Structure formats: C-alpha cells, structure tokens
Short mmCIF file of C-alpha atoms and ligand atoms in Angstrom, two decimals:
data_model
loop_
_atom_site.label_atom_id
_atom_site.label_comp_id
_atom_site.label_asym_id
_atom_site.label_seq_id
_atom_site.Cartn_x
_atom_site.Cartn_y
_atom_site.Cartn_z
CA UNK A 13 84.95 96.63 74.15
CA UNK A 14 84.03 100.19 75.10
CA UNK A 15 81.08 100.61 77.42
CA UNK A 16 78.25 102.96 76.55
CA UNK A 17 79.09 104.88 79.69
CA UNK A 18 82.55 105.64 78.33
CA UNK A 19 81.25 106.38 74.85
CA UNK A 20 78.74 108.92 76.09
CA UNK A 21 81.48 110.97 77.68
CA UNK A 22 83.92 110.75 74.78
CA UNK A 23 84.25 113.17 71.91
CA UNK A 24 82.38 112.63 68.61
CA UNK A 25 85.57 111.91 66.70
CA UNK A 26 83.97 109.96 63.87
CA UNK A 27 85.72 106.70 64.72
CA UNK A 28 84.07 103.46 63.65
CA UNK A 29 83.15 100.99 66.34
CA UNK A 30 80.83 98.16 67.28
CA UNK A 31 78.72 98.45 70.41
CA UNK A 32 76.84 95.57 72.01
CA UNK A 33 73.87 95.72 74.31
CA UNK A 34 70.12 95.37 74.53
CA UNK A 35 67.59 97.35 72.54
CA UNK A 36 65.38 99.47 74.78
CA UNK A 37 63.27 101.00 72.00
CA UNK A 38 63.06 101.17 68.26
CA UNK A 39 61.44 104.19 66.67
CA UNK A 40 60.89 104.54 62.96
CA UNK A 41 60.62 108.06 61.58
CA UNK A 42 60.21 109.09 57.99
CA UNK A 43 63.86 109.36 57.09
CA UNK A 44 65.53 107.53 59.93
CA UNK A 45 65.27 104.66 62.37
CA UNK A 46 66.31 105.27 65.98
CA UNK A 47 67.53 102.47 68.23
CA UNK A 48 68.14 103.07 71.92
CA UNK A 49 70.90 100.70 73.02
CA UNK A 50 71.66 99.98 76.68
CA UNK A 51 74.46 97.86 78.11
CA UNK A 52 73.87 98.46 81.83
CA UNK A 53 77.10 100.39 82.28
CA UNK A 54 74.96 103.46 82.97
CA UNK A 55 71.35 104.47 82.84
CA UNK A 56 71.56 106.42 79.60
CA UNK A 57 71.15 104.68 76.26
CA UNK A 58 73.30 105.14 73.21
CA UNK A 59 71.16 106.56 70.43
CA UNK A 60 71.86 104.67 67.22
CA UNK A 61 70.57 106.30 64.06
CA UNK A 62 70.00 104.55 60.72
CA UNK A 63 69.74 106.98 57.88
CA UNK A 64 66.77 105.82 55.80
CA UNK A 65 66.51 108.84 53.52
CA UNK A 66 67.84 107.00 50.51
CA UNK A 67 66.41 103.64 51.56
CA UNK A 68 67.94 100.95 53.78
CA UNK A 69 69.83 97.96 52.45
CA UNK A 70 68.11 94.58 52.30
CA UNK A 71 70.27 93.21 55.14
CA UNK A 72 69.66 96.16 57.41
CA UNK A 73 65.95 95.96 56.84
CA UNK A 74 65.89 92.26 57.64
CA UNK A 75 67.83 92.78 60.88
CA UNK A 76 65.62 95.70 61.89
CA UNK A 77 62.56 93.47 61.78
CA UNK A 78 64.14 91.17 64.38
CA UNK A 79 65.46 94.07 66.42
CA UNK A 80 62.66 94.82 68.86
CA UNK A 81 62.61 95.86 72.52
CA UNK A 82 64.71 93.47 74.59
CA UNK A 83 66.74 92.00 71.74
CA UNK A 84 70.50 91.86 72.10
CA UNK A 85 72.42 93.36 69.25
CA UNK A 86 75.80 94.42 67.93
CA UNK A 87 75.59 97.82 66.30
CA UNK A 88 78.39 99.14 64.11
CA UNK A 89 78.77 102.76 63.13
CA UNK A 90 80.63 105.99 63.60
CA UNK A 91 80.52 108.13 66.71
CA UNK A 92 79.26 111.57 65.74
CA UNK A 93 77.92 114.66 67.46
CA UNK A 94 74.20 114.37 68.04
CA UNK A 95 72.18 117.14 66.44
CA UNK A 96 69.25 116.48 68.78
CA UNK A 97 68.94 117.45 72.43
CA UNK A 98 69.37 114.78 75.08
CA UNK A 99 72.80 113.45 74.20
CA UNK A 100 76.13 114.82 73.03
CA UNK A 101 77.04 111.89 70.82
CA UNK A 102 75.22 109.25 68.82
CA UNK A 103 76.09 106.33 66.60
CA UNK A 104 75.58 106.71 62.87
CA UNK A 105 74.79 103.13 61.99
CA UNK A 106 76.36 101.23 59.12
CA UNK A 107 75.82 97.68 60.34
CA UNK A 108 73.40 95.86 62.61
CA UNK A 109 73.46 92.29 63.84
CA UNK A 110 70.76 90.92 66.11
CA UNK A 111 72.35 88.43 68.50
CA UNK A 112 69.25 87.26 70.35
CA UNK A 113 65.67 88.19 69.55
CA UNK A 114 63.05 88.99 72.19
CA UNK A 115 59.67 88.24 70.59
CA UNK A 116 57.31 91.12 71.24
CA UNK A 117 54.31 88.89 71.94
CA UNK A 118 56.04 87.09 74.81
CA UNK A 119 58.77 89.41 76.16
CA UNK A 120 57.49 90.49 79.61
CA UNK A 121 59.18 93.90 79.47
CA UNK A 122 57.77 94.84 76.10
CA UNK A 123 55.74 97.63 77.70
CA UNK A 124 57.21 100.27 79.98
CA UNK A 125 56.27 101.31 83.51
CA UNK A 126 55.55 97.97 85.08
CA UNK A 127 54.71 97.98 88.78
CA UNK A 128 57.43 97.00 91.23
CA UNK A 129 55.18 94.15 92.36
CA UNK A 130 55.02 92.73 88.87
CA UNK A 131 58.77 93.13 88.41
CA UNK A 132 59.35 91.20 91.64
CA UNK A 133 57.71 88.23 89.94
CA UNK A 134 60.20 88.39 87.10
CA UNK A 135 63.32 88.98 89.18
CA UNK A 136 65.41 87.27 86.49
CA UNK A 137 64.52 90.02 84.00
CA UNK A 138 63.98 93.09 86.15
CA UNK A 139 67.64 94.16 86.07
CA UNK A 140 66.92 95.25 82.49
CA UNK A 141 64.68 98.06 83.67
CA UNK A 142 65.93 101.54 84.47
CA UNK A 143 65.02 101.20 88.14
CA UNK A 144 66.68 97.88 88.81
CA UNK A 145 69.71 98.71 86.70
CA UNK A 146 70.16 101.82 88.84
CA UNK A 147 69.69 99.86 92.07
CA UNK A 148 72.25 97.27 90.95
CA UNK A 149 74.83 99.93 90.11
CA UNK A 150 74.19 101.68 93.43
CA UNK A 151 74.51 98.38 95.32
CA UNK A 152 77.85 97.74 93.62
CA UNK A 153 79.15 101.24 94.36
CA UNK A 154 78.07 101.10 98.00
CA UNK A 155 79.87 97.76 98.50
CA UNK A 156 82.98 99.27 96.95
CA UNK A 157 82.66 102.40 99.10
CA UNK A 158 82.34 100.31 102.26
CA UNK A 159 85.53 98.42 101.55
CA UNK A 160 87.36 101.56 100.51
CA UNK A 161 86.32 103.34 103.70
CA UNK A 162 87.62 100.62 105.99
CA UNK A 163 90.68 99.70 103.96
CA UNK A 164 91.83 103.32 103.86
CA UNK A 165 91.61 103.41 107.64
CA UNK A 166 93.54 100.23 108.33
CA UNK A 167 90.58 97.96 109.10
CA UNK A 168 91.02 94.33 108.11
CA UNK A 169 88.15 92.44 106.52
CA UNK A 170 87.42 89.27 108.49
CA UNK A 171 85.28 86.48 107.07
CA UNK A 172 83.08 85.30 109.89
CA UNK A 173 81.29 81.97 109.43
CA UNK A 174 77.91 81.57 107.84
CA UNK A 175 77.22 78.34 109.74
CA UNK A 176 77.26 78.49 113.50
CA UNK A 177 76.65 75.84 116.09
CA UNK A 178 75.88 78.26 118.87
CA UNK A 179 72.35 79.50 119.14
CA UNK A 180 73.58 82.17 121.52
CA UNK A 181 73.70 85.13 119.21
CA UNK A 182 70.28 86.14 120.37
CA UNK A 183 69.52 88.58 117.57
CA UNK A 184 66.57 86.76 116.06
CA UNK A 185 65.03 83.50 114.95
CA UNK A 186 67.58 81.24 113.29
CA UNK A 187 67.47 78.89 110.32
CA UNK A 188 68.57 75.39 111.14
CA UNK A 189 71.19 73.58 109.07
CA UNK A 190 71.11 69.79 109.02
CA UNK A 191 72.10 66.85 106.87
CA UNK A 192 69.82 64.44 108.74
CA UNK A 193 67.11 62.91 106.61
CA UNK A 194 64.21 64.28 108.60
CA UNK A 195 61.63 62.80 106.22
CA UNK A 196 63.02 59.31 106.69
CA UNK A 197 63.15 59.72 110.47
CA UNK A 198 59.57 60.94 110.51
CA UNK A 199 58.41 58.03 108.34
CA UNK A 200 60.17 55.56 110.59
CA UNK A 201 58.74 57.28 113.65
CA UNK A 202 62.25 57.72 115.04
CA UNK A 203 63.33 60.66 117.20
CA UNK A 204 65.86 63.11 115.80
CA UNK A 205 69.29 62.61 117.32
CA UNK A 206 71.42 65.67 116.65
CA UNK A 207 74.51 63.89 117.99
CA UNK A 208 74.32 62.06 114.65
CA UNK A 209 74.01 65.28 112.66
CA UNK A 210 76.86 66.70 110.57
CA UNK A 211 78.35 68.81 113.36
CA UNK A 212 77.40 66.37 116.15
CA UNK A 213 74.93 68.96 117.35
CA UNK A 214 72.35 71.39 116.10
CA UNK A 215 73.66 74.02 113.71
CA UNK A 216 72.24 77.23 112.28
CA UNK A 217 72.84 80.02 109.81
CA UNK A 218 74.41 83.02 111.48
CA UNK A 219 72.31 86.04 112.48
CA UNK A 220 75.33 88.29 113.04
CA UNK A 221 79.09 88.12 112.73
CA UNK A 222 79.76 90.36 115.70
CA UNK A 223 80.70 87.89 118.41
CA UNK A 224 83.07 86.10 116.04
CA UNK A 225 84.63 89.28 114.74
CA UNK A 226 85.34 90.45 118.28
CA UNK A 227 87.90 87.63 118.53
CA UNK A 228 89.83 89.12 115.62
CA UNK A 229 89.42 92.61 117.00
CA UNK A 230 91.32 91.41 120.08
CA UNK A 231 94.24 90.54 117.80
CA UNK A 232 94.16 92.84 114.78
CA UNK A 233 92.71 95.92 116.51
CA UNK A 234 90.60 97.22 113.65
CA UNK A 235 88.41 94.76 111.78
CA UNK A 236 85.09 94.49 109.99
CA UNK A 237 82.77 91.89 108.59
CA UNK A 238 80.72 92.33 105.45
CA UNK A 239 78.72 89.34 104.42
CA UNK A 240 75.38 87.57 104.39
CA UNK A 241 73.36 86.99 107.54
CA UNK A 242 70.11 85.12 107.99
CA UNK A 243 67.06 85.60 110.13
CA UNK A 244 63.92 83.55 110.06
CA UNK A 245 61.83 86.71 110.31
CA UNK A 246 58.33 85.43 110.13
CA UNK A 247 56.92 88.87 109.61
CA UNK A 248 56.01 90.09 106.21
CA UNK A 249 57.37 93.64 106.40
CA UNK A 250 58.89 95.90 103.78
CA UNK A 251 62.07 96.16 105.92
CA UNK A 252 62.93 92.54 106.68
CA UNK A 253 64.57 89.88 104.58
CA UNK A 254 65.43 86.33 105.57
CA UNK A 255 68.84 86.71 103.90
CA UNK A 256 70.56 90.07 104.01
CA UNK A 257 74.03 91.52 104.18
CA UNK A 258 75.49 93.22 107.18
CA UNK A 259 78.55 95.37 107.83
CA UNK A 260 80.01 95.19 111.33
CA UNK A 261 83.21 97.07 112.18
CA UNK A 262 84.88 96.49 115.53
CA UNK A 263 87.68 98.60 116.95
CA UNK A 264 89.95 97.95 119.93
CA UNK A 265 91.24 100.40 122.52
CA UNK A 266 88.28 102.59 121.72
CA UNK A 267 85.26 103.96 123.49
CA UNK A 268 81.76 105.00 122.57
CA UNK A 269 82.77 108.45 121.33
CA UNK A 270 85.25 106.84 118.91
CA UNK A 271 82.48 104.57 117.74
CA UNK A 272 80.13 107.47 117.06
CA UNK A 273 82.87 109.37 115.24
CA UNK A 274 83.54 106.30 113.08
CA UNK A 275 79.84 105.86 112.28
CA UNK A 276 79.57 109.54 111.36
CA UNK A 277 82.60 109.43 109.04
CA UNK A 278 81.36 106.17 107.57
CA UNK A 279 77.88 107.41 106.63
CA UNK A 280 79.28 110.64 105.23
CA UNK A 281 81.78 108.69 103.15
CA UNK A 282 79.04 106.45 101.75
CA UNK A 283 76.64 109.26 100.92
CA UNK A 284 79.36 111.45 99.40
CA UNK A 285 80.39 108.45 97.30
CA UNK A 286 76.83 107.91 96.12
CA UNK A 287 76.47 111.58 95.18
CA UNK A 288 79.77 111.52 93.34
CA UNK A 289 79.81 108.12 91.63
CA UNK A 290 76.10 107.54 91.08
CA UNK A 291 74.93 111.02 90.16
CA UNK A 292 72.95 109.88 87.12
CA UNK A 293 71.19 107.07 88.98
CA UNK A 294 70.52 109.30 91.99
CA UNK A 295 68.93 111.92 89.75
CA UNK A 296 66.62 109.16 88.51
CA UNK A 297 65.76 108.04 92.05
CA UNK A 298 65.08 111.64 93.00
CA UNK A 299 62.76 112.16 90.04
CA UNK A 300 60.99 108.81 89.91
CA UNK A 301 61.28 107.05 93.26
CA UNK A 302 61.67 109.50 96.15
CA UNK A 303 61.80 113.19 95.61
CA UNK A 304 64.34 115.10 97.69
CA UNK A 305 66.76 112.21 98.07
CA UNK A 306 69.74 114.13 96.70
CA UNK A 307 69.09 116.94 99.18
CA UNK A 308 68.76 114.56 102.10
CA UNK A 309 72.04 112.83 101.30
CA UNK A 310 73.90 116.11 100.72
CA UNK A 311 72.58 117.56 103.95
CA UNK A 312 73.76 114.52 105.94
CA UNK A 313 77.20 114.82 104.33
CA UNK A 314 77.40 118.47 105.40
CA UNK A 315 75.93 118.00 108.87
CA UNK A 316 77.58 117.58 112.23
CA UNK A 317 75.98 114.64 114.01
CA UNK A 318 74.35 115.64 117.28
CA UNK A 319 74.59 113.59 120.49
CA UNK A 320 71.85 112.96 122.97
CA UNK A 321 71.37 110.41 125.73
CA UNK A 322 68.37 108.12 125.72
CA UNK A 323 67.19 109.81 128.92
CA UNK A 324 67.32 113.24 127.27
CA UNK A 325 65.60 111.85 124.19
CA UNK A 326 62.72 110.44 126.22
CA UNK A 327 62.32 113.78 128.04
CA UNK A 328 61.97 115.51 124.66
CA UNK A 329 59.52 112.92 123.40
CA UNK A 330 57.40 113.10 126.54
CA UNK A 331 56.87 116.80 125.90
CA UNK A 332 55.14 115.87 122.64
CA UNK A 333 53.49 112.66 123.77
CA UNK A 334 50.21 113.54 122.05
CA UNK A 335 51.91 113.29 118.65
CA UNK A 336 52.70 109.60 118.99
CA UNK A 337 50.71 106.46 118.59
CA UNK A 338 52.99 104.76 121.10
CA UNK A 339 53.40 106.90 124.26
CA UNK A 340 57.06 107.30 125.16
CA UNK A 341 58.29 106.62 128.71
CA UNK A 342 61.68 105.93 130.26
CA UNK A 343 62.40 102.26 129.66
CA UNK A 344 60.48 101.92 126.41
CA UNK A 345 62.16 100.80 123.23
CA UNK A 346 62.14 103.78 120.88
CA UNK A 347 59.70 103.26 118.05
CA UNK A 348 60.30 104.35 114.51
CA UNK A 349 57.92 107.33 114.99
CA UNK A 350 59.99 108.46 118.01
CA UNK A 351 63.27 108.09 116.18
CA UNK A 352 62.04 110.08 113.21
CA UNK A 353 60.71 112.80 115.49
CA UNK A 354 64.05 113.11 117.25
CA UNK A 355 66.11 113.41 114.10
CA UNK A 356 63.64 115.43 112.02
CA UNK A 357 61.92 117.69 114.55
CA UNK A 358 64.08 117.87 117.67
CA UNK A 359 67.54 117.90 116.10
CA UNK A 360 66.90 118.62 112.44
CA UNK A 361 69.70 116.33 111.31
CA UNK A 362 71.50 113.10 112.21
CA UNK A 363 71.80 112.31 115.90
CA UNK A 364 73.52 109.61 117.92
CA UNK A 365 71.38 108.53 120.86
CA UNK A 366 73.40 106.88 123.62
CA UNK A 367 73.09 105.13 126.97
CA UNK A 368 69.93 103.07 126.65
CA UNK A 369 68.33 101.07 129.48
CA UNK A 370 70.09 97.73 129.71
CA UNK A 371 66.78 95.85 129.55
CA UNK A 372 66.18 96.81 125.93
CA UNK A 373 69.72 96.18 124.70
CA UNK A 374 71.95 93.16 124.17
CA UNK A 375 73.80 91.43 127.02
CA UNK A 376 77.27 92.28 125.70
CA UNK A 377 76.95 96.06 125.99
CA UNK A 378 79.09 97.84 128.56
CA UNK A 379 77.25 98.64 131.77
CA UNK A 380 77.38 102.27 132.90
CA UNK A 381 78.26 103.20 136.51
CA UNK A 382 74.55 103.92 137.13
CA UNK A 383 73.89 100.16 136.83
CA UNK A 384 70.78 100.92 134.75
CA UNK A 385 72.01 101.95 131.33
CA UNK A 386 74.52 100.59 128.85
CA UNK A 387 76.97 102.26 126.46
CA UNK A 388 74.80 101.71 123.42
CA UNK A 389 74.41 104.10 120.53
CA UNK A 390 71.88 104.30 117.73
CA UNK A 391 72.45 106.68 114.87
CA UNK A 392 69.22 108.23 113.63
CA UNK A 393 68.84 109.99 110.30
CA UNK A 394 66.00 112.05 108.81
CA UNK A 395 63.40 110.16 106.76
CA UNK A 396 64.31 106.80 108.29
CA UNK A 397 65.16 106.84 111.99
CA UNK A 398 67.70 104.24 113.08
CA UNK A 399 70.29 103.42 110.44
CA UNK A 400 73.13 102.18 112.65
CA UNK A 401 73.10 100.43 116.01
CA UNK A 402 76.21 99.78 118.07
CA UNK A 403 77.83 99.90 121.46
CA UNK A 404 80.90 99.78 123.55
CA UNK A 405 81.31 96.13 124.58
CA UNK A 406 81.49 94.94 128.16
CA UNK A 407 85.18 94.11 128.43
CA UNK A 408 85.28 93.41 132.17
CA UNK A 409 85.12 89.66 132.66
CA UNK A 410 83.25 89.60 135.94
CA UNK A 411 80.67 92.17 134.94
CA UNK A 412 79.97 90.30 131.71
CA UNK A 413 79.72 86.96 133.49
CA UNK A 414 77.30 88.43 136.03
CA UNK A 415 75.18 89.79 133.20
CA UNK A 416 75.12 86.42 131.41
CA UNK A 417 74.00 84.76 134.63
CA UNK A 418 71.45 87.45 135.40
CA UNK A 419 69.84 86.84 132.01
CA UNK A 420 70.02 83.08 132.42
CA UNK A 421 72.06 82.67 129.23
CA UNK A 422 73.97 79.39 128.68
CA UNK A 423 77.31 80.20 130.28
CA UNK A 424 79.06 77.25 128.67
CA UNK A 425 78.21 78.43 125.17
CA UNK A 426 79.83 81.78 125.92
CA UNK A 427 83.06 80.44 127.38
CA UNK A 428 85.11 81.38 124.31
CA UNK A 429 83.54 84.85 124.33
CA UNK A 430 84.40 85.22 128.00
CA UNK A 431 87.97 84.11 127.22
CA UNK A 432 88.43 87.34 125.29
CA UNK A 433 87.90 89.09 128.65
CA UNK A 434 90.05 86.60 130.52
CA UNK A 435 93.12 87.08 128.35
CA UNK A 436 94.33 90.52 127.34
CA UNK A 437 90.98 92.21 127.47
CA UNK A 438 90.63 95.77 126.19
CA UNK A 439 87.89 98.33 125.71
CA UNK A 440 86.39 97.88 122.29
CA UNK A 441 83.30 98.84 120.40
CA UNK A 442 81.56 98.46 117.11
CA UNK A 443 78.33 98.82 115.23
CA UNK A 444 76.16 97.14 112.65
CA UNK A 445 74.71 98.49 109.44
CA UNK A 446 72.22 96.47 107.41
CA UNK A 447 73.39 96.76 103.82
CA UNK A 448 69.90 96.64 102.32
CA UNK A 449 68.60 99.24 104.79
CA UNK A 450 71.43 101.50 103.64
CA UNK A 451 70.43 100.86 100.03
CA UNK A 452 66.81 101.69 100.75
CA UNK A 453 68.01 104.96 102.21
CA UNK A 454 70.23 105.94 99.30
CA UNK A 455 67.81 104.87 96.56
CA UNK A 456 64.50 105.77 98.17
CA UNK A 457 63.14 102.31 97.33
CA UNK A 458 60.35 101.55 99.78
CA UNK A 459 60.50 97.76 99.78
CA UNK A 460 63.65 95.96 100.88
CA UNK A 461 62.87 93.21 98.36
CA UNK A 462 63.74 95.68 95.61
CA UNK A 463 67.31 96.45 96.69
CA UNK A 464 68.69 92.89 96.61
CA UNK A 465 68.85 90.94 93.34
CA UNK A 466 67.02 87.83 94.54
CA UNK A 467 65.09 88.48 97.75
CA UNK A 468 64.59 85.72 100.28
CA UNK A 469 61.74 86.46 102.63
CA UNK A 470 58.96 84.53 104.27
CA UNK A 471 57.03 82.65 101.53
CA UNK A 472 59.55 83.82 98.95
CA UNK A 473 62.63 82.02 97.64
CA UNK A 474 62.12 81.90 93.90
CA UNK A 475 64.80 82.28 91.23
P1 LIG B 13 64.82 95.66 113.37
O1 LIG B 13 64.36 96.29 114.63
O2 LIG B 13 64.69 96.54 112.18
O3 LIG B 13 64.24 94.29 113.17
P2 LIG B 13 67.10 94.61 114.72
O4 LIG B 13 67.11 95.39 115.97
O5 LIG B 13 66.56 93.23 114.73
O6 LIG B 13 66.38 95.44 113.54
P3 LIG B 13 69.96 94.25 114.71
O7 LIG B 13 69.91 92.96 115.40
O8 LIG B 13 70.47 95.43 115.46
O9 LIG B 13 68.54 94.61 114.08
O10 LIG B 13 70.75 94.06 113.33
C1 LIG B 13 71.62 95.02 112.79
C2 LIG B 13 71.10 95.64 111.51
O11 LIG B 13 70.74 94.65 110.55
C3 LIG B 13 69.81 96.45 111.68
O12 LIG B 13 70.09 97.74 112.08
C4 LIG B 13 69.23 96.44 110.30
O13 LIG B 13 69.86 97.42 109.51
C5 LIG B 13 69.65 95.10 109.76
N1 LIG B 13 68.59 94.09 109.82
C6 LIG B 13 68.13 93.44 110.91
N2 LIG B 13 67.22 92.53 110.58
C7 LIG B 13 67.10 92.60 109.23
C8 LIG B 13 66.32 91.89 108.27
N3 LIG B 13 65.51 90.90 108.62
N4 LIG B 13 66.46 92.22 106.97
C9 LIG B 13 67.31 93.19 106.59
N5 LIG B 13 68.07 93.90 107.43
C10 LIG B 13 67.98 93.61 108.74
MN1 LIG B 14 64.64 92.52 114.24
#
C-alpha cells in the first residue's frame, strides 16, 4: 500500500489506486465533495475529490453520510494534478468505503484546536492531531538519527539493565521493585524482610545506565546506551518525567576534549537530520508551536561550539549579577537563567562549560590537579541552557576510592565499579542526553509530557 507521503511527491499519472487512512475533514461544495485523508505518514492530507456535478451514486451518498471527521476509510480513485493551490496532486474519487465510523456527537476530536491540556487527557487519541502526529514522527526520526550517528562511528549499543539492586547510582529518587505482598505483611503486622524478596534484597528501577555501560566501555572501547530510565521525581515540573529515555555514550582512551567534540558532532548530526528529514513537521512547529525554531537549529548546525571553564563562566556572570534572580558565585550550581545568559548573551551560540567544582558534580568525575574542580562538561545551547552533561571519569583507582570514602558512599556496593580501575584501567569519558529534553528542543513543545506518547509523571500514569 502506498503511503500518502509517497503519493504527494509522485506525478499525477492518472493511475487508479486505493488509499486508506482517517478522514480529517469533509467539505461539501456545490458541485463537489472534498475529503481530507490522513494516514500519519506525513502531516499533509491527501485531498480526495468527489465530482457531484452530475449527481452522486446512491452508494457513494450513503458512504459519505458515515464518512465524518475521524472515520477510517478506503478511498479509490485516480491520481490527477490538482487544479487548486495547496497540493500538486489529488485523488479523483470513484469509490469510497467507510471502515470505521467516528460518530460526530461523541468523537472527542470532532472540533479543531484543542488545548494541549485537554489532549493530554485523551492521550490514546491525540496522535491523530497535527501536533502529536508531528511529534511522533520527530521522535521516530531522532531515535533513528541517534543510532545512525553512533553506528556510523563504530559505537556499539549496549543494553544496560532496567532493574538494579544497587541504590548507588545517586542521580535521583528511585522506584522500588518488589514481589513481596506488602499489603498482606501490613495486615499481619509483620516487618518487611527483603532477604525474602525476589532478588534477596531491595531492588529498584535504574536512574541511569552509565555505571553499567562503563564496564562495556572497558572492553568494547566505544559504546552507548539508549533506553528507558526512571526517577521518582516528586516535583510537578514541565521538564521532568518519572519514566524517560536517555542516551549515554562512553568512549575509552579519550579525554574531555574528545568528549566535547563528540557531543558537538552529535548535536549537529541530530539537528541537521531534523532539518532534512522532518522539514514539513518543523515548518509546522515553527509556525504553530515555537517561532524561530528552524533558525535556531540551523544556527547550531553551522556554529562552532565555544569552550569556557566554570571559573571563567562565573566571572562573566558576576559582572552581570543584577540581571539574575539567583546571584552567581564560585561554587554555586549554575541555574537555568545563568546557563541561558552564557549561551545567548556571552557567547551567542553553543558553549561547553568545563571544570566544575567537585562539590556540585558526581563522585565519578575525574579530579583536576587543583584538587577543587573535576573534568566535567555541560553543553549549553540558546533557548534552553544545558542540553548535555558529561565528564571524563576518574580512572585512577586510589583517587576514586578516596573520593568514595570522602563522600561516605557504600564502598562495598562500588567494588565492581572499582574493579574497572583495578584491572586494565584507561582514561574514558561520556555524556548523557535526555531524549525527551532533546525532543522539546527540536519541536519547541513546552511541556515534556507532550513529547512522549504516554507520559508517566507524579500523579499521572493513565493509558
Ligand atoms: P535536572 O537538573 O534537569 O533535573 P539532572 O541533573 O537530574 O537534570 P542528570 O542526572 O544529569 O540530570 O541526567 C541526565 C539527563 O537526563 C539530563 O540532562 C536530562 O536531559 C535528563 N533528565 C534528568 N531527569 C529527567 C526527568 N525526570 N525527566 C526527563 N529527563 C530527565
Ligand atoms: Mn534532576
């Protein structure tokens, strides 16, 4: 079966064909009936025209009555040049079969221009709107682009576990996984004994695949994870989900500059891909969701990413302290307002900020000779601030162990991670990109719940 996307770019050669999809609108004019058919292969509809000048057949008229907005239908006709503006080809209809009706009085998408809030409540139907169709196609293309980027560069995709028994990842609140009948234990007034649980101990959903993927990095050299991660974020923000996807490449025998170069190539690849493969959907986002998005993406693709240390960044920010709600000082975690200022006002383009104070970064980051900062990097982009966070990893066994002890982390739980430094250790680095944050950036959607098909967030796990 030919998709509408393919049909719209083919020549009006008069061939007869049957096209299946969902009716977006039906418009009855004096001498013709117009059906807009959409099959999700692209944003544009196929215009199907029924010539009514000399009257429609009984069968066609009967089908047309059932053929309202939202109905699924098989439309047969010939592909001809469209006399009207807006499309090159249209279907001159000879046959129409309604497959499934969508009664006008109860179909929730009967009217157009529903609010995103309302559409969130009908997540099982919202993919049929222009906006969510476009988001779904973009999400698919970005996933494909991510794999293509890494595969072309010899990175191997590693499937890190979703369930983890170590609560040592430290990136956020974790969801617990158990097969114990907690209700029954509570009713019986018995204590919970996790030694009797499925894994003989407490288990959780992973918050990051990084520590696991490092093990494969120390064998396969260039690896990446791309899969779901979970955080029991109890904050109701427009940027946090409880279940989201993350991309985490890790490369061996490499240092921070290699990491920044990889992140730069990666973002440019993704944005160039979006501009190339999703031009129609991007034009829609630019017009209806976030104006200027095409320009922003093109300018990042053409830019050269700047570099700046955290210390330099704070010096710049301090000069403009009055412009911030949160006053910057050396040692502070950069706020979103600071990050945006750096990329938009100070640099005027993407910038990689490096060498952050160790206190505000994770334990596994490589300590600099100054003993105060670590080889971390955050990539900041205009309109958003941080899009990627990464670092060179501490690969020296004794330095890492000292850091684990200094922070009072459970040494035993990290013994396998320390083993990577005990046996054949090597400089390595990597970064993390939240897939939905990327999608927000490339679509302009303001709420992260609108770039994943079925959002899971605090108080929300429907559908
Ligand atoms: P944030 O400050 O935004 O909460 P974070 O510092 O907790 O992020 P990391 O631990 O560095 O995030 O996770 C790596 C990436 O995963 C982030 O840069 C972000 O893109 C994404 N991310 C983190 N938490 C969430 C979440 N709850 N929902 C969606 N994406 C997330
Ligand atoms: Mn967080």
